[in-house]
Coordinates of C-alpha atoms in Angstrom, one line a residue:
M174 CA 23.7 201.9 123.6
S175 CA 25.0 204.7 121.4
A176 CA 21.5 206.3 121.5
A177 CA 21.3 206.0 125.2
S178 CA 24.7 207.6 125.7
G179 CA 23.6 210.7 124.0
I180 CA 20.5 211.3 126.2
T181 CA 21.4 210.2 129.7
M182 CA 21.0 213.7 131.2
A183 CA 20.1 214.3 134.8
S184 CA 16.8 216.0 133.8
M185 CA 15.7 212.9 131.9
S186 CA 15.2 210.2 134.4
T187 CA 12.2 208.2 133.1
Y188 CA 12.2 206.3 129.9
A189 CA 9.8 204.3 127.7
I190 CA 11.0 201.8 125.1
L191 CA 8.4 200.9 122.4
G192 CA 9.3 197.7 120.6
C193 CA 11.9 195.6 122.4
G194 CA 13.7 193.6 119.8
S195 CA 17.5 193.1 120.0
V196 CA 18.2 196.9 119.7
G197 CA 15.6 197.9 122.2
H198 CA 16.7 195.2 124.6
A199 CA 20.3 196.3 124.5
V200 CA 19.2 199.9 125.2
A201 CA 16.9 198.9 128.0
E202 CA 19.7 196.9 129.8
E203 CA 22.1 199.8 129.5
L204 CA 19.6 202.3 131.0
V205 CA 18.6 200.0 133.8
N206 CA 22.3 199.4 134.6
E207 CA 22.5 203.2 134.9
G208 CA 19.7 203.2 137.4
K209 CA 17.1 204.6 135.1
D210 CA 13.3 204.0 135.4
V211 CA 12.4 202.2 132.2
L212 CA 9.0 201.1 130.9
I213 CA 9.0 198.6 128.0
L214 CA 6.0 198.2 125.7
D215 CA 5.9 195.3 123.1
A216 CA 3.1 193.5 121.2
D217 CA 4.7 190.1 121.6
E218 CA 3.3 188.4 124.8
G219 CA 6.1 185.8 125.0
R220 CA 8.8 188.5 124.7
V221 CA 7.1 190.6 127.5
E222 CA 7.0 187.5 129.8
A223 CA 10.7 186.9 129.1
L224 CA 11.5 190.5 129.9
R225 CA 9.6 190.3 133.2
D226 CA 11.6 187.2 134.1
Q227 CA 14.7 189.5 133.8
D228 CA 13.0 191.9 136.4
L229 CA 12.3 194.5 133.7
N230 CA 9.2 196.6 133.8
A231 CA 7.5 195.3 130.6
Q232 CA 3.9 195.5 129.4
Q233 CA 2.1 194.1 126.4
A234 CA 0.9 196.8 124.0
D235 CA 0.8 197.4 120.2
I236 CA 2.9 200.6 119.7
V237 CA 0.7 201.8 116.9
E238 CA -2.4 202.0 119.2
E239 CA -3.4 205.5 120.4
A240 CA -3.7 204.0 124.0
V241 CA 0.1 203.8 124.1
V242 CA 0.2 207.6 124.1
E243 CA -1.4 207.7 127.5
M244 CA 0.8 204.9 128.8
V245 CA 4.0 206.9 128.1
S246 CA 2.6 210.4 128.8
D247 CA 4.6 210.6 132.1
R248 CA 7.9 209.6 130.6
D249 CA 10.7 212.1 129.8
V250 CA 12.1 210.1 126.9
V251 CA 10.5 207.7 124.5
L252 CA 12.7 205.4 122.5
I253 CA 10.8 203.8 119.5
M254 CA 13.0 200.9 118.6
S255 CA 10.7 198.5 116.7
S256 CA 12.1 196.8 113.6
D257 CA 8.8 197.8 111.8
V258 CA 9.6 201.3 110.7
S259 CA 6.1 202.1 109.6
A260 CA 4.9 201.2 113.1
N261 CA 7.6 203.5 114.5
A262 CA 6.3 206.3 112.3
N263 CA 2.7 205.8 113.6
A264 CA 3.9 205.9 117.2
V265 CA 5.8 209.2 116.6
E266 CA 2.8 210.7 114.8
N267 CA 0.4 209.6 117.6
I268 CA 2.6 211.1 120.4
R269 CA 3.0 214.4 118.6
A270 CA -0.7 214.6 117.6
A271 CA -1.5 214.3 121.3
D272 CA 0.8 217.3 122.0
G273 CA 3.3 215.0 123.7
D274 CA 6.5 216.9 124.5
Q275 CA 8.7 214.0 125.3
F276 CA 12.1 213.6 123.8
I277 CA 11.7 211.0 121.0
V278 CA 14.4 208.8 119.6
A279 CA 13.1 206.7 116.7
R280 CA 14.6 203.8 114.7
A281 CA 14.8 204.1 110.9
D282 CA 16.2 201.6 108.3
D283 CA 17.3 203.9 105.5
P284 CA 17.7 207.7 104.8
V285 CA 14.2 208.0 103.4
S286 CA 12.5 206.6 106.5
A287 CA 14.9 208.7 108.6
D288 CA 13.7 211.9 106.9
E289 CA 10.0 210.8 107.4
L290 CA 10.5 210.2 111.1
T291 CA 12.2 213.6 111.5
E292 CA 9.3 215.3 109.7
L293 CA 6.8 213.5 112.0
G294 CA 8.6 215.0 115.1
A295 CA 11.3 212.6 116.2
D296 CA 14.1 214.5 117.9
V297 CA 16.8 212.0 117.1
V298 CA 16.7 209.2 114.4
I299 CA 19.1 206.3 114.5
N300 CA 19.8 203.8 111.7
P301 CA 21.2 200.5 113.1
S302 CA 22.6 199.5 109.7
A303 CA 24.5 202.8 109.4
V304 CA 25.8 202.4 113.0
I305 CA 27.0 198.9 112.2
A306 CA 28.6 200.0 109.0
D307 CA 30.3 202.9 110.8
S308 CA 31.6 200.5 113.5
A309 CA 32.8 198.1 110.8
L310 CA 34.7 200.8 109.0
R311 CA 36.3 202.0 112.3
A312 CA 37.4 198.4 113.0
L313 CA 38.8 198.1 109.5
E314 CA 40.7 201.4 109.9
T315 CA 42.1 200.2 113.2
G316 CA 43.1 196.9 111.8
E317 CA 44.7 198.5 108.7
L318 CA 46.7 200.9 110.8
E319 CA 47.9 198.1 113.0
Y320 CA 49.0 196.2 109.9
K321 CA 50.7 199.2 108.4
A322 CA 52.5 200.1 111.6
T323 CA 53.9 196.5 111.7
Q324 CA 55.0 196.8 108.1
L325 CA 56.7 200.2 108.7
S326 CA 58.5 198.8 111.7
D327 CA 59.7 195.8 109.7
V328 CA 61.2 198.1 107.0
I329 CA 62.9 200.3 109.6
D330 CA 64.2 197.2 111.4
G331 CA 65.9 196.1 108.1
T332 CA 68.2 199.1 108.3
E333 CA 71.8 197.9 108.8
E334 CA 73.6 201.2 108.9
R335 CA 71.5 204.4 108.8
M336 CA 68.3 205.8 107.4
A337 CA 67.9 208.9 105.3
I338 CA 64.6 210.8 105.6
L339 CA 64.2 213.1 102.6
I340 CA 61.7 216.0 102.7
H341 CA 60.6 218.5 100.0
R342 CA 62.6 221.4 98.8
S343 CA 62.7 224.4 101.1
P344 CA 60.7 222.4 103.6
D345 CA 57.7 223.7 105.6
P346 CA 56.6 222.7 109.1
D347 CA 54.5 219.7 108.0
S348 CA 57.5 218.2 106.2
I349 CA 59.9 218.9 109.0
A350 CA 57.6 217.7 111.8
S351 CA 56.7 214.5 109.9
A352 CA 60.3 213.7 109.4
A353 CA 61.1 214.3 113.0
A354 CA 58.3 211.9 114.0
L355 CA 59.6 209.2 111.6
R356 CA 63.1 209.7 113.1
A357 CA 61.6 209.3 116.6
I358 CA 60.0 206.0 115.5
A359 CA 63.3 204.8 114.0
A360 CA 65.1 205.8 117.3
S361 CA 62.6 203.8 119.3
R362 CA 63.8 200.8 117.2
D363 CA 67.5 201.6 117.7
V364 CA 67.9 202.9 114.1
E365 CA 69.7 206.2 113.5
A366 CA 68.3 208.5 110.9
D367 CA 69.1 211.9 109.3
I368 CA 66.5 214.4 108.0
I369 CA 67.7 215.7 104.6
Y370 CA 66.4 218.7 102.7
E371 CA 67.1 220.6 99.5
G372 CA 67.2 224.3 99.0
E373 CA 66.9 226.7 101.9
I374 CA 64.7 227.0 105.0
G375 CA 63.9 230.6 104.2
H376 CA 60.5 231.7 105.6
Q377 CA 61.1 233.3 108.9
E378 CA 58.4 231.3 110.6
N379 CA 60.0 228.1 109.3
R380 CA 63.4 229.1 110.5
A381 CA 62.0 230.0 113.9
F382 CA 60.3 226.6 114.0
V383 CA 63.5 224.7 113.4
N384 CA 65.7 226.9 115.7
L385 CA 63.3 227.0 118.6
L386 CA 62.6 223.3 118.6
G387 CA 66.3 222.4 117.9
I388 CA 65.5 220.0 115.1
D389 CA 68.7 218.8 113.3
L390 CA 68.5 218.9 109.5
E391 CA 71.1 218.0 106.9
S392 CA 71.5 219.8 103.6
Q393 CA 71.5 217.3 100.7
D394 CA 74.6 219.1 99.4
S395 CA 76.6 218.0 102.5
I396 CA 75.8 214.3 102.4
D397 CA 76.1 211.3 100.1
L398 CA 72.9 209.2 99.8
D399 CA 75.0 206.1 99.1
D400 CA 76.0 206.2 102.8
Y401 CA 72.4 205.3 103.8
D402 CA 70.9 201.8 103.3
T403 CA 67.3 202.8 103.9
L404 CA 65.7 205.8 102.1
A405 CA 62.4 207.4 103.2
L406 CA 60.4 210.1 101.4
V407 CA 58.2 212.1 103.7
D408 CA 55.8 214.8 102.5
V409 CA 57.7 215.5 99.3
A410 CA 55.0 215.7 96.7
K411 CA 53.9 219.3 96.9
G412 CA 57.5 220.6 96.7
G413 CA 58.6 218.6 93.7
E414 CA 59.6 215.0 94.4
P415 CA 63.3 214.2 94.8
L416 CA 64.6 212.1 91.9
V417 CA 65.6 209.2 94.1
D418 CA 64.9 205.6 93.0
P419 CA 64.6 203.1 94.6
V420 CA 63.1 204.2 97.9
D421 CA 62.1 202.1 100.8
I422 CA 59.4 204.2 102.5
V423 CA 57.0 206.8 101.1
I424 CA 54.6 208.7 103.5
D425 CA 52.6 211.6 102.2
H426 CA 49.2 213.3 102.1
Y427 CA 49.5 214.1 98.4
E428 CA 49.5 211.6 95.5
H429 CA 52.9 211.3 93.8
E430 CA 53.3 212.1 90.1
H431 CA 56.6 210.3 89.9
E432 CA 56.3 206.6 89.2
Y433 CA 59.1 204.6 90.9
E434 CA 60.8 202.0 88.8
H435 CA 61.3 199.7 91.8
D436 CA 58.7 198.5 94.2
T437 CA 58.6 200.5 97.4
A438 CA 58.7 198.3 100.5
F439 CA 56.3 200.6 102.4
S440 CA 53.9 203.3 101.1
D441 CA 51.2 205.2 102.9
I442 CA 49.7 208.0 100.9
R443 CA 46.5 209.5 102.2
P444 CA 44.9 212.3 100.2
N445 CA 41.9 212.1 102.6
V446 CA 43.9 213.9 105.4
S447 CA 45.3 217.4 105.3
A448 CA 48.7 216.9 106.8
T449 CA 51.4 214.3 106.7
S450 CA 51.9 215.2 110.4
T451 CA 48.4 213.6 111.0
I452 CA 49.6 210.3 109.5
L453 CA 52.7 210.2 111.6
T454 CA 50.8 211.0 114.7
K455 CA 48.5 208.0 114.1
Y456 CA 51.6 205.8 113.8
I457 CA 53.1 207.1 117.1
Q458 CA 49.7 206.3 118.7
E459 CA 49.5 202.9 117.2
L460 CA 53.1 202.0 118.2
D461 CA 52.4 203.4 121.7
L462 CA 55.5 205.5 121.8
T463 CA 56.4 207.8 124.6
L464 CA 55.9 211.2 123.0
D465 CA 58.8 213.6 123.2
Q466 CA 57.7 217.2 123.8
T467 CA 59.7 218.5 120.8
V468 CA 58.1 216.0 118.4
A469 CA 54.6 216.6 119.8
T470 CA 55.1 220.4 119.4
A471 CA 56.4 220.0 115.9
L472 CA 53.5 217.7 114.8
L473 CA 50.9 219.9 116.3
Y474 CA 52.3 222.9 114.6
G475 CA 52.7 221.0 111.4
I476 CA 48.9 220.1 111.4
R477 CA 48.0 223.7 112.3
A478 CA 50.2 225.2 109.6
E479 CA 49.0 222.9 106.9
T480 CA 45.3 223.5 107.8
L481 CA 45.7 227.2 108.4
D482 CA 44.7 226.7 112.1
F483 CA 42.0 224.3 111.1
K484 CA 40.4 226.7 108.6
R485 CA 41.5 224.9 105.4
D486 CA 40.4 221.4 104.3
T487 CA 40.5 220.1 107.9
T488 CA 39.4 216.4 108.4
P489 CA 38.2 214.6 111.5
A490 CA 41.5 212.7 111.5
D491 CA 43.5 216.0 111.6
L492 CA 41.3 217.2 114.6
T493 CA 41.7 214.0 116.6
A494 CA 45.5 213.9 115.9
A495 CA 45.8 217.5 117.1
A496 CA 43.7 216.8 120.2
Y497 CA 46.0 213.9 121.1
L498 CA 49.1 216.0 120.6
Y499 CA 47.8 219.1 122.5
P500 CA 48.6 218.0 126.1
F501 CA 52.2 217.0 125.2
A502 CA 53.1 220.2 123.2
D503 CA 55.1 223.2 124.5
H504 CA 52.6 226.0 123.9
D505 CA 55.1 228.8 124.9
T506 CA 57.4 227.7 122.1
L507 CA 54.4 227.5 119.7
E508 CA 53.6 231.1 120.4
Q509 CA 57.2 232.1 119.7
V510 CA 57.2 230.2 116.4
E511 CA 53.9 231.8 115.3
S512 CA 55.2 235.4 116.0
P513 CA 58.7 235.6 114.6
S514 CA 60.2 239.0 114.2
M515 CA 60.1 240.5 110.6
S516 CA 63.5 241.1 109.0
P517 CA 64.3 244.6 107.6
E518 CA 64.4 243.1 104.1
T519 CA 61.0 241.4 104.5
L520 CA 59.6 244.8 105.6
D521 CA 61.1 246.4 102.5
V522 CA 59.6 243.7 100.2
L523 CA 56.2 244.1 101.8
A524 CA 56.4 247.9 101.5
E525 CA 57.4 247.6 97.8
A526 CA 54.6 245.1 97.2
I527 CA 52.0 247.4 98.8
R528 CA 53.2 250.4 96.6
N529 CA 53.2 248.4 93.4
R530 CA 49.9 246.5 93.9
E531 CA 47.4 246.2 91.1
V532 CA 43.9 245.1 92.1
Q533 CA 41.2 243.7 89.9
G534 CA 38.0 242.8 91.8
S535 CA 39.2 240.9 94.8
H536 CA 42.5 239.8 93.1
L537 CA 45.8 241.6 93.9
V538 CA 49.0 241.2 91.9
S539 CA 52.2 243.0 92.8
N540 CA 55.8 243.4 91.8
A541 CA 58.4 243.6 94.6
G542 CA 61.3 244.4 92.2
F543 CA 64.8 243.0 92.7
I544 CA 65.2 241.1 96.0
R545 CA 67.8 239.0 97.9
D546 CA 65.5 237.1 100.2
R547 CA 63.0 235.4 98.0
D548 CA 61.2 233.8 100.9
A549 CA 60.0 237.3 101.9
L550 CA 57.6 237.0 98.9
A551 CA 55.5 234.4 100.7
Q552 CA 55.2 236.6 103.8
A553 CA 54.3 239.6 101.7
A554 CA 51.6 237.5 99.8
Q555 CA 50.2 236.4 103.1
H556 CA 50.1 239.9 104.7
L557 CA 48.5 241.4 101.6
L558 CA 45.7 238.8 101.9
N559 CA 44.6 240.7 105.0
L560 CA 43.7 243.9 102.9
E561 CA 40.0 244.6 102.9
G562 CA 38.2 243.0 100.0
I563 CA 41.2 240.9 98.8
T564 CA 40.8 237.2 98.4
T565 CA 43.7 236.3 96.2
T566 CA 47.3 237.7 96.2
A567 CA 50.4 237.1 94.0
V568 CA 53.7 238.8 94.7
F569 CA 56.7 238.3 92.3
A570 CA 60.2 239.6 92.1
I571 CA 63.6 238.9 90.4
A572 CA 66.6 237.3 92.1
D573 CA 69.5 235.5 90.6
D574 CA 68.2 235.6 87.0
T575 CA 65.0 234.0 88.1
I576 CA 61.5 235.3 88.5
Y577 CA 60.1 234.1 91.9
L578 CA 56.3 234.3 92.6
A579 CA 54.4 233.5 95.7
A580 CA 50.6 233.4 95.7
R581 CA 47.9 232.9 98.4
S582 CA 44.1 232.6 98.1
K583 CA 41.1 232.3 100.5
D584 CA 38.6 232.2 97.6
I585 CA 37.0 228.7 97.8
R586 CA 36.2 229.0 94.1
M587 CA 39.8 229.3 93.0
N588 CA 42.6 226.8 93.0
I589 CA 45.7 229.1 93.1
G590 CA 48.0 226.2 92.4
K591 CA 46.1 225.5 89.1
V592 CA 46.1 229.2 88.2
L593 CA 49.9 229.3 88.4
S594 CA 50.3 226.1 86.5
D595 CA 48.0 227.4 83.8
A596 CA 49.8 230.7 83.5
F597 CA 53.4 229.5 83.8
G598 CA 53.6 225.7 83.9
E599 CA 55.1 225.5 80.4
M600 CA 58.1 227.8 81.3
G601 CA 58.6 227.4 85.0
E602 CA 58.5 225.1 88.0
T603 CA 55.2 225.4 90.0
A604 CA 54.4 223.9 93.4
G605 CA 51.7 224.2 96.0
H606 CA 47.9 223.6 96.2
S607 CA 44.6 225.4 96.2
T608 CA 45.4 228.1 98.7
D609 CA 49.2 228.4 98.7
A610 CA 51.4 228.1 95.7
S611 CA 54.6 229.3 94.1
V612 CA 56.5 229.3 90.8
E613 CA 60.1 229.8 89.6
I614 CA 60.8 230.9 86.0
P615 CA 64.2 231.4 84.4
L616 CA 64.3 235.1 83.5
G617 CA 65.9 234.4 80.1
I618 CA 63.1 232.0 79.0
F619 CA 60.5 234.5 80.1
T620 CA 61.9 237.6 78.4
G621 CA 64.4 236.3 75.9
L622 CA 67.0 238.7 77.2
E623 CA 70.1 238.2 79.3
T624 CA 70.4 240.1 82.5
N625 CA 73.0 242.9 83.0
D626 CA 73.2 246.1 84.9
D627 CA 72.2 248.2 81.9
N628 CA 68.9 246.5 81.2
R629 CA 67.6 245.7 84.8
D630 CA 64.9 248.4 84.6
T631 CA 63.8 247.2 81.2
L632 CA 63.7 243.6 82.3
L633 CA 61.6 244.5 85.4
K634 CA 59.1 246.5 83.3
L635 CA 58.8 243.6 80.7
T636 CA 58.4 241.1 83.5
E637 CA 55.8 243.2 85.4
E638 CA 53.6 243.6 82.3
A639 CA 53.8 240.0 81.2
V640 CA 53.4 238.4 84.7
K641 CA 50.4 240.6 85.6
R642 CA 48.7 240.0 82.3
K643 CA 49.2 236.2 82.4
L644 CA 48.1 236.0 86.1
F645 CA 44.9 238.0 85.6
E646 CA 44.1 236.0 82.5
A647 CA 44.5 232.7 84.4
M648 CA 42.4 234.1 87.2
G649 CA 39.7 234.9 84.7
V650 CA 39.6 238.7 85.2
D651 CA 40.3 241.6 82.9
S652 CA 43.4 243.6 83.8
S653 CA 42.6 246.5 81.4
S654 CA 41.0 248.5 84.2
S655 CA 42.4 248.0 87.6
E656 CA 43.2 249.8 90.8
S657 CA 46.8 250.7 91.2
G658 CA 48.7 251.2 94.4
N659 CA 50.6 254.1 93.0
G660 CA 47.8 256.6 93.4
N661 CA 46.9 256.3 89.7

């Protein structure tokens, strides 16, 4: 049936099925039900008689005989469905040897026979075992999701007062969207929940995301976790996991390094998808919730942001989740989120980073000096990635006695998160993944000097030399001869 569904085109109106076992019979019935002209050839006389009793056009013939070629010469499509794969190969070879130009679908039983049939001239090769296995896996996935959705609902239903949904430090769209979706699931079960974050929502695009969609967030500094009887961690791993134990719910697309002392009532960690928003979308579908436009817009943007508009590590699950969300999303708001205005300080940071850039090969490292808005570094790193010939960028600066560094990479051979960890992991706090990472390093640890107004320039020079050297070394390039942005 799956084979037929792929070839029922208007221009293909006549079919021949060679070998009519259980697979061929199922295909024949489907085609006849669609009103197609189907000729069945099979060597088994009893089977042919039984097919004729069902008013099917069946004739007795051994599919390996060359005479079969003439019998099917007027057919648009030939489906060779015998369980004898060597006979199928002979049939394909005979038809092609006679310059037959029919569209041929042939049955294989393993990858080796599939390759052989393709080489002999089959246009499409199907493997019933693989189809059955794929169907079984899809059924297993569906059943597992149904079970997990019930389990998640039971944990939420156990909330007596209020649920806290904790997301990672300085949260990004995937974290915020996933939390908004979990809060919507809780609301559908008459449970109130708050989304709680640490740090700041600094990146202008992230601020625009929260403000335009009107998503309410609570700073962890303003609440007491003891006021909540259910605690959920959503998309926290890549930003440094909150030190909260015990927790009731963990949902993420990254494995957690922290081992929880107490058993978690519900856990769903899926490294095989690229966004936690994808996981929450699947739960909303499974629970058959009416999708709020704000949540749908947030989830769609969360998936798009995490996959760089489906250009980074995108999985089929991410694509199907995005396709489901697309009709419900507010695309005018999405456009506003994706094109936020650039603040004057961000523009200054970008200009400083361009002036101070040092390039070795396709790698760019730059010092943005002393800054107030450290989130401008991420935007500068992203913008510099658009320079011709650049595949990896790292922009650093000093703020509040701390060195902040943001890095981006589109080089598939480089894991920029590992680069930062190798260079600074022993002295600073790193976060991120293969294409997007950051690090924070206490300035005193790095330089051994205290900061004051008299030594600012000295500190900056020491920091610049050391950071650039360590980064280029970790990237595997020699920084002794490099292109400078200062006209040197």
